[in-house]
Short mmCIF file of C-alpha atoms in Angstrom, two decimals:
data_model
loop_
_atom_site.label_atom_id
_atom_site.label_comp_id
_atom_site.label_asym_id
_atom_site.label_seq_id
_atom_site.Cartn_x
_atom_site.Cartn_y
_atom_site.Cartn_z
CA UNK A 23 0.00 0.00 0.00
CA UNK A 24 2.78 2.18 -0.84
CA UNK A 25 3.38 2.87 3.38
CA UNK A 26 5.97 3.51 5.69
CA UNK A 27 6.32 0.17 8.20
CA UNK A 28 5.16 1.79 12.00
CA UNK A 29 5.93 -0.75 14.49
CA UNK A 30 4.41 0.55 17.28
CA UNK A 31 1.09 0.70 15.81
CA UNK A 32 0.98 -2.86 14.80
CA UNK A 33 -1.32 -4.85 16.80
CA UNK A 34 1.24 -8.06 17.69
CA UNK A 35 0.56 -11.11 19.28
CA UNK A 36 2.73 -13.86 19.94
CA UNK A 37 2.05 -17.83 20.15
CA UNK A 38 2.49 -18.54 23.95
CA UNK A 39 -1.01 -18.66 24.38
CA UNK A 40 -1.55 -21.57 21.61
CA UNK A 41 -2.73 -24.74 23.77
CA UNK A 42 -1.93 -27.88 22.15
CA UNK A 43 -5.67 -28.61 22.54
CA UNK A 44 -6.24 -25.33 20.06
CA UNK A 45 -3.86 -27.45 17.29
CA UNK A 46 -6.38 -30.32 17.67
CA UNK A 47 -9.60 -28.05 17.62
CA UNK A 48 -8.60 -26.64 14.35
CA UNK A 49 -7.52 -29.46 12.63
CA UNK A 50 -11.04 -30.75 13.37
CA UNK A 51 -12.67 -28.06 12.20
CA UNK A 52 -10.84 -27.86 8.98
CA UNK A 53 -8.17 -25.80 9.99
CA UNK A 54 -4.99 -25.50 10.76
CA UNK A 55 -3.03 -22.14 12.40
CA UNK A 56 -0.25 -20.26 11.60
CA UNK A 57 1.39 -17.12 12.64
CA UNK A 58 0.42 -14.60 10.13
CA UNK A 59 1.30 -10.53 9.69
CA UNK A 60 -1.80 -9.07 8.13
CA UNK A 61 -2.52 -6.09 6.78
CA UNK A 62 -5.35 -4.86 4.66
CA UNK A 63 -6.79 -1.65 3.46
CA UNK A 64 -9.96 -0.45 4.89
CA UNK A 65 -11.91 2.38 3.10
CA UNK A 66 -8.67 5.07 3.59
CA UNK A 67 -7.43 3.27 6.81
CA UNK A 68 -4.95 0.07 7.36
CA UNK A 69 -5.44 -2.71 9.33
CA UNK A 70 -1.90 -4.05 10.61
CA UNK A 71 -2.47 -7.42 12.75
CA UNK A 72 0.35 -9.91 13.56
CA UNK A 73 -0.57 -13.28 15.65
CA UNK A 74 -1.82 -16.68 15.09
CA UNK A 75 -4.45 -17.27 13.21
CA UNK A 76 -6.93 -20.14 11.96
CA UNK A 77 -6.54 -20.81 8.29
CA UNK A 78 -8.76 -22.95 6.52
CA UNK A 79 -6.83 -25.82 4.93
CA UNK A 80 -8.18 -25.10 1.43
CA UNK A 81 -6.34 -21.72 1.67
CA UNK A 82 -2.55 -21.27 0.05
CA UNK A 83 -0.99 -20.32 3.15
CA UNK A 84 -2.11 -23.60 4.59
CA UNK A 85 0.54 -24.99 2.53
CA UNK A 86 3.36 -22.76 3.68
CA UNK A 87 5.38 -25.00 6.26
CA UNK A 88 8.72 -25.61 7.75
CA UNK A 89 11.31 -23.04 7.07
CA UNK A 90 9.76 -21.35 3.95
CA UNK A 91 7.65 -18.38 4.57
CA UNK A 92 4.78 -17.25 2.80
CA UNK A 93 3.74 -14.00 1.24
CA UNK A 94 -0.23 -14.00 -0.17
CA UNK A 95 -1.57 -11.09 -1.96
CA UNK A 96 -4.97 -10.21 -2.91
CA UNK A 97 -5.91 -7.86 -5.45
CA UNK A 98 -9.33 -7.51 -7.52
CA UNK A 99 -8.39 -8.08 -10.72
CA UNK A 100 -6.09 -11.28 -10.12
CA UNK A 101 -7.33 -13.12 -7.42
CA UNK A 102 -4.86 -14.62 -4.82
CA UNK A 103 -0.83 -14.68 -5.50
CA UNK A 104 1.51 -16.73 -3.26
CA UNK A 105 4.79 -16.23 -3.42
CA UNK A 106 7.03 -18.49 -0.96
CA UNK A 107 10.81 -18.95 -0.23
CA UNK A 108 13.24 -20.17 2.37
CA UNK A 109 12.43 -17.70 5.37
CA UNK A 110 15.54 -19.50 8.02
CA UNK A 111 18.99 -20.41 8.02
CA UNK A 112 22.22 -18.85 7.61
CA UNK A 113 21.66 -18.05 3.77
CA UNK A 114 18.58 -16.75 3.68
CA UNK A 115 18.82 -14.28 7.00
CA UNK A 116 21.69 -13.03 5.51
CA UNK A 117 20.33 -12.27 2.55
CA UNK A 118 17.50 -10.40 3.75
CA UNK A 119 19.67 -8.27 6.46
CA UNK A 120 22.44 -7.62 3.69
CA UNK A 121 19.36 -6.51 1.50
CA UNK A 122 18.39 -3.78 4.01
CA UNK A 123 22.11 -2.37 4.60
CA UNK A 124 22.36 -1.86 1.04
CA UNK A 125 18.65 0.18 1.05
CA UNK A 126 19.81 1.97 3.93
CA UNK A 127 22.97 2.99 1.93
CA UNK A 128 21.54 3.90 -0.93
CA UNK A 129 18.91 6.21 0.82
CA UNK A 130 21.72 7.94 3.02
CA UNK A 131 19.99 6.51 6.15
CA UNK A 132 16.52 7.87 5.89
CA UNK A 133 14.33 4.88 5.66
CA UNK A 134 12.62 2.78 2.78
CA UNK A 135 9.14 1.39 2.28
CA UNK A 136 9.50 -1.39 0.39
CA UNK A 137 11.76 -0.16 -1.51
CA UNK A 138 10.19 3.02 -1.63
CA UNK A 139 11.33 6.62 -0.41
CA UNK A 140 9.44 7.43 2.81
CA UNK A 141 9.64 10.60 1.83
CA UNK A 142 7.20 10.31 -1.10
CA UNK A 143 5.10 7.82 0.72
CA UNK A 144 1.47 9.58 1.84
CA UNK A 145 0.80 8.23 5.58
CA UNK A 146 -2.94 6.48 5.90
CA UNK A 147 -4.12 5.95 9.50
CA UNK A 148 -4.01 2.70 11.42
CA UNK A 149 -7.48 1.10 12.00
CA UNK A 150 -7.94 0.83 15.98
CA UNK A 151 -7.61 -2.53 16.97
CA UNK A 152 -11.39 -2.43 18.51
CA UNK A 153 -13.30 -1.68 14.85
CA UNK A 154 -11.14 -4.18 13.03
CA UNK A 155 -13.41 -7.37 11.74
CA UNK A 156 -13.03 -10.63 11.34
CA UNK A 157 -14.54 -13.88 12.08
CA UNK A 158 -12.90 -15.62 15.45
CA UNK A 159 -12.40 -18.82 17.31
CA UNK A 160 -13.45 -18.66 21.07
CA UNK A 161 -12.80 -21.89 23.48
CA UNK A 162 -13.55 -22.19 26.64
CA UNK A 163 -14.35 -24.75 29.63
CA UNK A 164 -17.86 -24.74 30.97
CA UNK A 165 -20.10 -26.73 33.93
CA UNK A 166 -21.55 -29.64 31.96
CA UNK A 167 -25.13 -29.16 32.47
CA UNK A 168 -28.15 -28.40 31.22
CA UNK A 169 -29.02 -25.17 29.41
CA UNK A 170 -25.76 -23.54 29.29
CA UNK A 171 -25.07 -24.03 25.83
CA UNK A 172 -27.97 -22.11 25.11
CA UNK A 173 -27.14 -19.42 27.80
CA UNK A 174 -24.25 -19.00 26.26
CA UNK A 175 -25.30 -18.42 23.03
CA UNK A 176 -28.10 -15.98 23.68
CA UNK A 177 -24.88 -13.91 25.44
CA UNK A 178 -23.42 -13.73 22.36
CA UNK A 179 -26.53 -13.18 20.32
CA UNK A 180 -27.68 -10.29 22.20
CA UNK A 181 -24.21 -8.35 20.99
CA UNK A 182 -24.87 -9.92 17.61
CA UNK A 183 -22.41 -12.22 17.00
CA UNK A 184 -23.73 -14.65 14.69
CA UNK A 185 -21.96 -18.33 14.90
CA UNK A 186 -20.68 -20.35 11.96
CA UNK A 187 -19.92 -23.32 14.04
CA UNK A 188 -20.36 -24.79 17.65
CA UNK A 189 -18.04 -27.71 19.09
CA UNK A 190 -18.89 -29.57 22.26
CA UNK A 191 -16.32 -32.44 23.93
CA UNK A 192 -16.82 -33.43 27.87
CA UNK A 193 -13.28 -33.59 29.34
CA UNK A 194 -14.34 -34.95 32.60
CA UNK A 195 -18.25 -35.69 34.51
CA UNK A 196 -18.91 -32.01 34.93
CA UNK A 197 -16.81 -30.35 32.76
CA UNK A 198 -16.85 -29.68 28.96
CA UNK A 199 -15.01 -27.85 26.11
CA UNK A 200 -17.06 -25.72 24.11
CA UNK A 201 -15.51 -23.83 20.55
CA UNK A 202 -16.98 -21.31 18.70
CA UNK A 203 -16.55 -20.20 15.22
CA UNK A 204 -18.01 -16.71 14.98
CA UNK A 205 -19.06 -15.05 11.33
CA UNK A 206 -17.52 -11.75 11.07
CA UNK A 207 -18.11 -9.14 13.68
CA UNK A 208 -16.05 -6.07 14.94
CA UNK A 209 -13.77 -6.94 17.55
CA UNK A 210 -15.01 -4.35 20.13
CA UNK A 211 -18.40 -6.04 19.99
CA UNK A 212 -16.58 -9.75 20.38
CA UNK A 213 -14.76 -8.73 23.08
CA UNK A 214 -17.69 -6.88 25.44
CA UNK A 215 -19.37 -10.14 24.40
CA UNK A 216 -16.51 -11.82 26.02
CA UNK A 217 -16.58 -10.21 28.77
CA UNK A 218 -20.36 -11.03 29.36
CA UNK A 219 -19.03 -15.16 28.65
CA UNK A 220 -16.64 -14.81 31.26
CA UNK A 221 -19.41 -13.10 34.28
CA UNK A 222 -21.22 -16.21 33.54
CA UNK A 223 -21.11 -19.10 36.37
CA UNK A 224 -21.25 -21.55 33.99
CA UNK A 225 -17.82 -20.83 32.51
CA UNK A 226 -15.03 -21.90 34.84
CA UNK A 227 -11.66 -20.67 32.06
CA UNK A 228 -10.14 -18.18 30.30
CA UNK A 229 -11.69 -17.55 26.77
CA UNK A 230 -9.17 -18.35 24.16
CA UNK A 231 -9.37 -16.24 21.41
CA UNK A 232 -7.81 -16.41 17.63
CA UNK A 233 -8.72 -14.43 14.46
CA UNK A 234 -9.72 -16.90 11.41
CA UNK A 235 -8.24 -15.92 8.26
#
């Protein structure tokens, strides 16, 4: 998008709070998660995300594994590209770090876009993390008993978050695992929702929560 990279403004989450159960949910689902960098342009606003994500298997960047990296664009007129390439090891670090000396050389130390001149780059504002949208996977742990899937759902209903999919597994006599696929909603909304979840007796964990690509 023609932009100068802003660090600080990127919303960035890392993978320490991946359970192994969250691998096993999403492969059952149809999905399997990576750690993605996203950013998209919204109306005349970007929206610059880096965690984990869910991706559906059918997607290109499912694909992507090992020590190659992946880089998918979108654009109207041609669909999806993926480009992919070694993204570890001595050889290809190198490369990449020896490629940003030289850019930093050749503009005399004041910064590149992508190989652009920040300097003729016009800055668009960063979308607040709250209005960003997306759909989202939510698990949590809940009292095994009667009426609180419902309960739950009419939580989440009354902020209108629609759901794509609902997963139930008991893990012990009173205790179950319930995981949500929402549609797309703004996060703000999610996350009061969330909120509301986690008030409720019936829910006895944290709510995990990862953005589905």
């Amino acid at each position: 998008f023609d932009q100068p990279i802003r660090f600080k403004e990127l919303v960035i989450a890392g993978i320490t709070q991946v359970d192994p159960s969250d691998f096993t949910m999403a492969k059952t689902l149809g999905y399997c998660i990576k750690h993605l960098g996203i950013a998209r342009k919204v109306d005349a606003q970007l929206e610059l995300v880096v965690g984990p994500c869910l991706v559906p298997m059918h997607s290109p960047l499912a694909s992507v594994d090992g020590v190659r990296n992946g880089v998918l664009i979108e654009s109207d007129a041609a669909g999806e590209t993926l480009c992919t390439g070694p993204g570890a090891g001595a050889g290809p670090t190198g490369s990449a770090v020896v490629s940003d000396l030289i850019d930093l050389v050749r503009e005399g130390g004041n910064g590149t876009s992508l190989g652009r001149r920040v300097s003729r780059v016009e800055t668009l504002s960063v979308l607040k993390a709250e209005d960003s949208r997306s759909a989202f996977y939510l698990r949590m742990t809940v009292t095994d008993e009667s009426g609180v899937i419902a309960a739950l759902t009419a939580i989440l209903a009354a902020r209108s978050v629609s759901l794509d999919k609902i997963f139930q597994q008991n893990l012990t006599d009173n205790r179950s695992m319930v995981v949500l696929i929402t549609d797309q909603i703004r996060q703000g909304e999610l996350d009061a929702a969330i909120e509301e979840l986690l008030a409720h007796k019936a829910v006895v964990s944290d709510i995990q929560k990862l953005r589905v690509y």
